[in-house]
Each structure stands twice: as C-alpha cells, then as structure tokens.
CSV table of C-alpha atoms in Angstrom, one decimal:
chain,number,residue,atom,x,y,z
A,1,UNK,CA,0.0,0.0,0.0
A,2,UNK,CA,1.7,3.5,-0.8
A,3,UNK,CA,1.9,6.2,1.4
A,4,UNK,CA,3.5,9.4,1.5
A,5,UNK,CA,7.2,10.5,1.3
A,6,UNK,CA,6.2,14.0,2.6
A,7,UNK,CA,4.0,17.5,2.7
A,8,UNK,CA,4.9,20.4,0.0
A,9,UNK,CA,3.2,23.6,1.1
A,10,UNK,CA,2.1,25.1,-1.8
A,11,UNK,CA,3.6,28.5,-0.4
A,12,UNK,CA,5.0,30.3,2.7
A,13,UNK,CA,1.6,31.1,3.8
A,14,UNK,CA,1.3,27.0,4.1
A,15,UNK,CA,4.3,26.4,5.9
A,16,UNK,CA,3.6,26.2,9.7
A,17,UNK,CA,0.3,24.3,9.1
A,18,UNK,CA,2.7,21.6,7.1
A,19,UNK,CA,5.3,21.5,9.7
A,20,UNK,CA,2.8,20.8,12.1
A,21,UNK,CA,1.5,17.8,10.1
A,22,UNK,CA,5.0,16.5,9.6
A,23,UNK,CA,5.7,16.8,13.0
A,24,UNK,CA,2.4,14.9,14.1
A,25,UNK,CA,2.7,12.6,11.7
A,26,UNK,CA,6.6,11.9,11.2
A,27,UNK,CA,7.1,13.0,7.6
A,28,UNK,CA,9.7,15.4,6.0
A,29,UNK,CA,8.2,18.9,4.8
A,30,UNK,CA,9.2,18.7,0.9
A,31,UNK,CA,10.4,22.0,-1.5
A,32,UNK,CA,10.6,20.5,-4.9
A,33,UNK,CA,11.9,17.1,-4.1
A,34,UNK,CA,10.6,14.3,-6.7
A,35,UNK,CA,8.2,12.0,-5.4
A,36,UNK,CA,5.7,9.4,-5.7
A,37,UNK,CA,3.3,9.9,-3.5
A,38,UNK,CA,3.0,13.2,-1.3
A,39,UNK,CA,0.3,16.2,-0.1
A,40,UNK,CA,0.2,19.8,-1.4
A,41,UNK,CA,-0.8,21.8,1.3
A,42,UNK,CA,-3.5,24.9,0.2
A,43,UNK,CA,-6.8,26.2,0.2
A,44,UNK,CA,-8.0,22.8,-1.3
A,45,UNK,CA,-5.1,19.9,-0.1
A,46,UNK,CA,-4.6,16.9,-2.3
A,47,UNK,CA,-2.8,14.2,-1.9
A,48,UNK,CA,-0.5,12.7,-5.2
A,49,UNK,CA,-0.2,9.6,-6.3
A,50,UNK,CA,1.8,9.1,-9.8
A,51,UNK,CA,-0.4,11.2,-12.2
A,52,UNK,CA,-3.4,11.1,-10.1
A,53,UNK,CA,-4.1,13.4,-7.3
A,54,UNK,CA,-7.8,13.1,-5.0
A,55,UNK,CA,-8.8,16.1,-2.7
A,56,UNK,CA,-11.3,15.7,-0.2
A,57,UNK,CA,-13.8,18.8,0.6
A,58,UNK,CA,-16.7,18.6,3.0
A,59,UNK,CA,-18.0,22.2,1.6
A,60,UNK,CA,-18.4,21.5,-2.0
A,61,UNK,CA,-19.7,18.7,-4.4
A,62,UNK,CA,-21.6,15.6,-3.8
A,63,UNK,CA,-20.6,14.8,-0.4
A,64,UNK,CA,-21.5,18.4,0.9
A,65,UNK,CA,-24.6,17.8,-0.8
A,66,UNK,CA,-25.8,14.7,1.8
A,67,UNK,CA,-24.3,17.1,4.6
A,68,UNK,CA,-26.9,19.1,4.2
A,69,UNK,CA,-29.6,16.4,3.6
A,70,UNK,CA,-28.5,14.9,7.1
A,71,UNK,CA,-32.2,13.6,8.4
A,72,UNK,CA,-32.9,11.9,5.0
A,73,UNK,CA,-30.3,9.5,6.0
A,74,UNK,CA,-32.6,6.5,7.0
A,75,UNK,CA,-30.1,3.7,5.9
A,76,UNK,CA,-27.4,4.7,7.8
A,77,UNK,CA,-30.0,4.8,10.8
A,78,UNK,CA,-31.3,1.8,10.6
A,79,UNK,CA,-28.1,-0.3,10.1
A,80,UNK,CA,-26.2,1.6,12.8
A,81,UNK,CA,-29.3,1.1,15.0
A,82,UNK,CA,-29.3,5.0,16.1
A,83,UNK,CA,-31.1,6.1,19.1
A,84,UNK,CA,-32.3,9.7,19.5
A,85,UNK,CA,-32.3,8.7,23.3
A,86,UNK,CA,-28.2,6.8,23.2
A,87,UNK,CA,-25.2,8.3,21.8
A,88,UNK,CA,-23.6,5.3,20.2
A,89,UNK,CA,-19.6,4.3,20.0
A,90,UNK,CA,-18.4,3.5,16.9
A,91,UNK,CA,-15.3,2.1,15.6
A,92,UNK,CA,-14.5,3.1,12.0
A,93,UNK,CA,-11.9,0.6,11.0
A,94,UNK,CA,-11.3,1.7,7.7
A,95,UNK,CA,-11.4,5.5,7.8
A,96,UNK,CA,-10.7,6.7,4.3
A,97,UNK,CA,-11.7,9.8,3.6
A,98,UNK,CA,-14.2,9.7,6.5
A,99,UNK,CA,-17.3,10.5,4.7
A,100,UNK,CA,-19.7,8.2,6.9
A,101,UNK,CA,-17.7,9.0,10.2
A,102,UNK,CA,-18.6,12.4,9.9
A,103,UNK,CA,-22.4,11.6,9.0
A,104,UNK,CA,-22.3,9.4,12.1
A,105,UNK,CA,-20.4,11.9,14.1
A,106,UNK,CA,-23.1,14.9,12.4
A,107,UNK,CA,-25.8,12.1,13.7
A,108,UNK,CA,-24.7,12.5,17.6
A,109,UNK,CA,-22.6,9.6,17.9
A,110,UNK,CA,-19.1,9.1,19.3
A,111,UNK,CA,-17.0,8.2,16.2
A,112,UNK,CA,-13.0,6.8,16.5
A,113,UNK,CA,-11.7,6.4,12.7
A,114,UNK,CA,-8.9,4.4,12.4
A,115,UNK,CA,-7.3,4.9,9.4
A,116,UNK,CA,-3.5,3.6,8.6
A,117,UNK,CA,-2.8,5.6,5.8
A,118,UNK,CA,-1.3,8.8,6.4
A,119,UNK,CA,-2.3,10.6,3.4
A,120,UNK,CA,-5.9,10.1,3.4
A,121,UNK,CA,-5.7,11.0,7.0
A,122,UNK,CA,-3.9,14.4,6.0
A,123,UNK,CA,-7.2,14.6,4.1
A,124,UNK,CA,-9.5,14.0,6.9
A,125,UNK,CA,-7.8,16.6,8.9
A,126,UNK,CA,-7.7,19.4,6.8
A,127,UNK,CA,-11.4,18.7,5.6
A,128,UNK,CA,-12.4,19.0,8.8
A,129,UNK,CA,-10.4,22.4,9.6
A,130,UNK,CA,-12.3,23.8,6.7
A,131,UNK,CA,-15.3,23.6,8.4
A,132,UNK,CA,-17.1,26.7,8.7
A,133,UNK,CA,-17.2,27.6,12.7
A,134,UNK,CA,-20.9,26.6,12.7
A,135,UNK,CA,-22.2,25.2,16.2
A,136,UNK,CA,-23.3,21.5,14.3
A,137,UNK,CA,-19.9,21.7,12.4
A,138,UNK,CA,-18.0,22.4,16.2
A,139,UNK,CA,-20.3,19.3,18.0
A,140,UNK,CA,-19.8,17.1,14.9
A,141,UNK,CA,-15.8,17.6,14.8
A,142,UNK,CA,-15.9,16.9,18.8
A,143,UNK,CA,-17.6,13.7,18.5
A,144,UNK,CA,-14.8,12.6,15.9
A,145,UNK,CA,-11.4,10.8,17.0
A,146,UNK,CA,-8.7,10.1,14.1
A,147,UNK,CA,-6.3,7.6,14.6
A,148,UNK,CA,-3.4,6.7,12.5
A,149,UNK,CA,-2.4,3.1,12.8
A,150,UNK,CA,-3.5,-0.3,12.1
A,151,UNK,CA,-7.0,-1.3,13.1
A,152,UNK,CA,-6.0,-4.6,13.7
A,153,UNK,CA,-3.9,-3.9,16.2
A,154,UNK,CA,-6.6,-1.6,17.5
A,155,UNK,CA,-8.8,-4.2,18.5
A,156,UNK,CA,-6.4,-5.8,20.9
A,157,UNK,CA,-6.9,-3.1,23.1
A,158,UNK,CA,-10.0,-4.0,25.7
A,159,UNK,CA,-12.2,-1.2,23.9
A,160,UNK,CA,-15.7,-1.9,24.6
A,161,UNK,CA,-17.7,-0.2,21.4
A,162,UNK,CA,-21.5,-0.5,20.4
A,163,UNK,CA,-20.7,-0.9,16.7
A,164,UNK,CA,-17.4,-1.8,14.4
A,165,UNK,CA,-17.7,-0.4,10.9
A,166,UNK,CA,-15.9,-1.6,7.9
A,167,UNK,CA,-15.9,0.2,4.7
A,168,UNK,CA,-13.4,-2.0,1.9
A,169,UNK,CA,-15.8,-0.9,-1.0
A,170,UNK,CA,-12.7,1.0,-2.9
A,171,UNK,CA,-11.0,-2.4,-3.1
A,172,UNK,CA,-14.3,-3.6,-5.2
A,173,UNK,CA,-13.2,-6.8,-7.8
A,174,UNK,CA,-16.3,-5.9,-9.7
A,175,UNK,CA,-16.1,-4.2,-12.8
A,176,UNK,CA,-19.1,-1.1,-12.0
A,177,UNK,CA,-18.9,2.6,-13.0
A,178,UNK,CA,-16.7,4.4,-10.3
A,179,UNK,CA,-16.3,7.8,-9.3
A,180,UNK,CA,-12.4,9.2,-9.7
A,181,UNK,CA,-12.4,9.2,-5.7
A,182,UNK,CA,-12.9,5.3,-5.9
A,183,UNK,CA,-10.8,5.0,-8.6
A,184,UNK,CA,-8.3,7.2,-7.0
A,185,UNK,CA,-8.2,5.0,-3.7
A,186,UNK,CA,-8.5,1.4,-6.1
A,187,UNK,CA,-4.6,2.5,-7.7
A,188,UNK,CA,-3.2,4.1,-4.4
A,189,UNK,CA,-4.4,1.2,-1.9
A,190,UNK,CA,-4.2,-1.9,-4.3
A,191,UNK,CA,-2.7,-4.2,-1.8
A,192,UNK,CA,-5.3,-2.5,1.0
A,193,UNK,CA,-7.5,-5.8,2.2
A,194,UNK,CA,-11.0,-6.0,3.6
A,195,UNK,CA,-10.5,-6.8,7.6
A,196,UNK,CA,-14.2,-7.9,7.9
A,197,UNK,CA,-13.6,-11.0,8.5
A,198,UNK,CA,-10.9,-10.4,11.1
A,199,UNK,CA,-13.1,-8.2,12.9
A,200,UNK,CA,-15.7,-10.4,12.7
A,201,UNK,CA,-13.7,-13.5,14.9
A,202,UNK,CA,-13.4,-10.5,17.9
A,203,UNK,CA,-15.6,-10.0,20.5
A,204,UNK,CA,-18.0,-7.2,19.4
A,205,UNK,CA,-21.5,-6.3,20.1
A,206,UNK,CA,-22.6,-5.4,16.4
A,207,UNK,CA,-20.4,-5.1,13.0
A,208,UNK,CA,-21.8,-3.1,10.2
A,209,UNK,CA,-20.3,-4.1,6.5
A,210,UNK,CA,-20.6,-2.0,3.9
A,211,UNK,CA,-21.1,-3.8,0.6
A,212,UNK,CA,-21.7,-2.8,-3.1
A,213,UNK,CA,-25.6,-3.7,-3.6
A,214,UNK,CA,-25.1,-7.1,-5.5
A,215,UNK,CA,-21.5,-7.7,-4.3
A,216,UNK,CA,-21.0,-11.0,-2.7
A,217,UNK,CA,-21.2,-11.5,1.1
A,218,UNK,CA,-17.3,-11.8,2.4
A,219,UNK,CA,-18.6,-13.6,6.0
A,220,UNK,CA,-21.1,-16.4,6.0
A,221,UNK,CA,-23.2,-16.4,8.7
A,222,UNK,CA,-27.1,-16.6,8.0
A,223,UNK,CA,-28.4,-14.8,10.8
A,224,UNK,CA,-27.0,-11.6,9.5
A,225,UNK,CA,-29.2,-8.6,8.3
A,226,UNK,CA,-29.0,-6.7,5.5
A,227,UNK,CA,-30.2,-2.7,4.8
A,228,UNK,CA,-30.2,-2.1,0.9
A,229,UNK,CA,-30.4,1.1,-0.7
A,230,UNK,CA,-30.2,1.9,-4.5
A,231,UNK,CA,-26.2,1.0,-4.9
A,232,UNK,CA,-25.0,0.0,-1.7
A,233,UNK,CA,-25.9,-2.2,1.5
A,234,UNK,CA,-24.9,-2.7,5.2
A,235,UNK,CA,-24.3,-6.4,6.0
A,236,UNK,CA,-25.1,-6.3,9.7
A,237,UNK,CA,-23.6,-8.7,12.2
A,238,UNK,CA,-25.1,-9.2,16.1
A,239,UNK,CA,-23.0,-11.0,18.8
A,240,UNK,CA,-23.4,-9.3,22.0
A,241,UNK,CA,-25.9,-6.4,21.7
A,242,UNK,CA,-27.4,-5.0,24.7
C-alpha cells in the first residue's frame, strides 16, 4: 500500500500548518523534491499519487450535498441502529476519507476512525479544519477521534464499542462505474485488504459491512441482516448487543 514520502506547502503562507502535520505525523516537509506519492498543502489539499491526485472537501460537491440532507439518512440509521435517546460508539476501522464517520459523528454519535494511511488522514484533517465555525460543524468535529495506525492492532486493546464499521468498498473486484475518488483509492491502496472477516472472529456487540448492492457477502453467517439502498448495502452482524 503507498503512502506518503512528505508535505509540499504550496507556499510560505502554508508552511507552519505543514510543519505541524510533519511533525504529528513523522514525515519530511518537501520543496521541490521528486516524489511518488505526497500532499500539497493549500486552500483545497490533495494528496499525489503518480499522475493522479484526490482532494477531499466537505464544503463542495456531492458529499456536501448529503451534509446538508443529514435527516434523510434512513439507511445509515437503521443499520447503525441509532437512538435519538443513546449516543452510540463507533469504531470506523477503515477510515478513508471519512465521509460516513462524519455523518455518524453529524448524527450524535461518538466516532473513532482508524485509518492507517497517512495521506488520506492528512485529508481527513484538513477537511475538517475547513469547516465553517458553525455550532453543528463544532459538536460534529468533537464527536470525531482520528487515529493513525492499524486497526488490527486496535482491536487488541479491551475497547468496549456498540458498533465496528468496515468500509473495503474502494478495493471492489467488480467491474461497476466508479467515481475518480474510488478510482483514485483502487490505484493508491491496491494491496489494502478487507479486515471484515478479522473483525468479525473478535468479540463485538454489532459489525456493520458495507457492501456494493449485488457484491458477494465476504462472511457467511445466515443470521445476519442486511439494509439495501439503490447501490450500496450494510451487511449487519449481532453477537453481544445489549
């Protein structure tokens, strides 16, 4: 799986913020070194890969567009089993760009995302400082924790969580339309594997899978439920609910 060799602010103004993030996240603050994969920090950050580069805005374009449609978010409810009256924990063991943590974390609940790559967690930090100062915005960003490392390891840890959450739909074998985010994270995470089935030997209460609709179901177990909507599904998993 690549990751990056460094942060290029994009200009002086830039600087401190990427010395920061190379400080918190152990990588050297690049000029005009040649590399394969690194972030240029600006208004709008991307991360590089080869020819490619992916930015990640939670202000503008699609995903911006189901922020503000929050309440109409009746899958996510139901397969998350939400409670106006229980703020949930969730693991998110496959972070990415953090899309669904945040609409969890925008939803009231207490959101970890454990995310391994640095660059995409570069992402999910700066998206997140963009954030207008808005009072939902504030409440949302203090109901997220980022955390980058292994999720594997993660779950050695005696963390007692209400719901695990995998995500490996950018690693899809099926040949479907995709977006140039998913396409994006299919080239820069080709050897990134879907940890489902690891989390699903641990000791958890309930484990929510996200699937492509017709995709095949990675863990056999015929008691599980599944919530479909138009393109995707969660594959949901009970063990120790309360």
């Amino acid at each position: 799986m690549a990751d990056i060799e460094g942060i290029k602010p994009a200009n002086l103004q830039f600087n401190e913020r990427a010395k920061i993030l190379c400080a918190n996240y152990k990588v050297p603050l690049l000029a005009n070194e040649l590399t394969n994969s690194y972030v240029v920090l600006d208004e709008n950050p991307k991360l590089c890969f080869k020819t490619m580069d992916l930015q990640n805005s939670f202000t503008q374009g699609k995903f911006s567009t189901r922020i503000s449609r929050i309440q109409t978010e009746h899958l996510i409810k139901k397969a998350f089993a939400l409670d106006a009256y229980k703020v949930k924990t969730i693991l998110d063991t496959t972070g990415g760009l953090g899309h669904d943590a945040f609409i969890l974390a925008l939803l009231g609940q207490k959101v970890t995302v454990v995310e391994k790559n640095i660059g995409l967690c570069i992402l999910l930090e700066e998206a997140l400082n963009a954030l207008p100062e808005l009072p939902y915005f504030i409440k949302a960003k203090s109901n997220l924790t980022i955390i980058n490392g292994d999720s594997r390891e993660f779950l050695k840890t005696p963390q007692n969580f209400d719901v695990i959450y995998v995500d490996p739909m950018f690693n899809s074998q099926k040949k479907l339309k995709r977006s140039k985010q998913m396409e994006f994270l299919d080239s820069y995470l080709d050897e990134y594997d879907d940890p489902s089935k690891d989390f699903y030997k641990e000791h958890f209460q309930r484990l929510v899978v996200k699937k492509e609709l017709r995709a095949t179901t990675g863990i056999k177990d015929s008691s599980a439920i599944s919530f479909k909507g138009s393109s995707i599904r969660y594959d949901v998993y009970l063990k120790g609910e309360k």
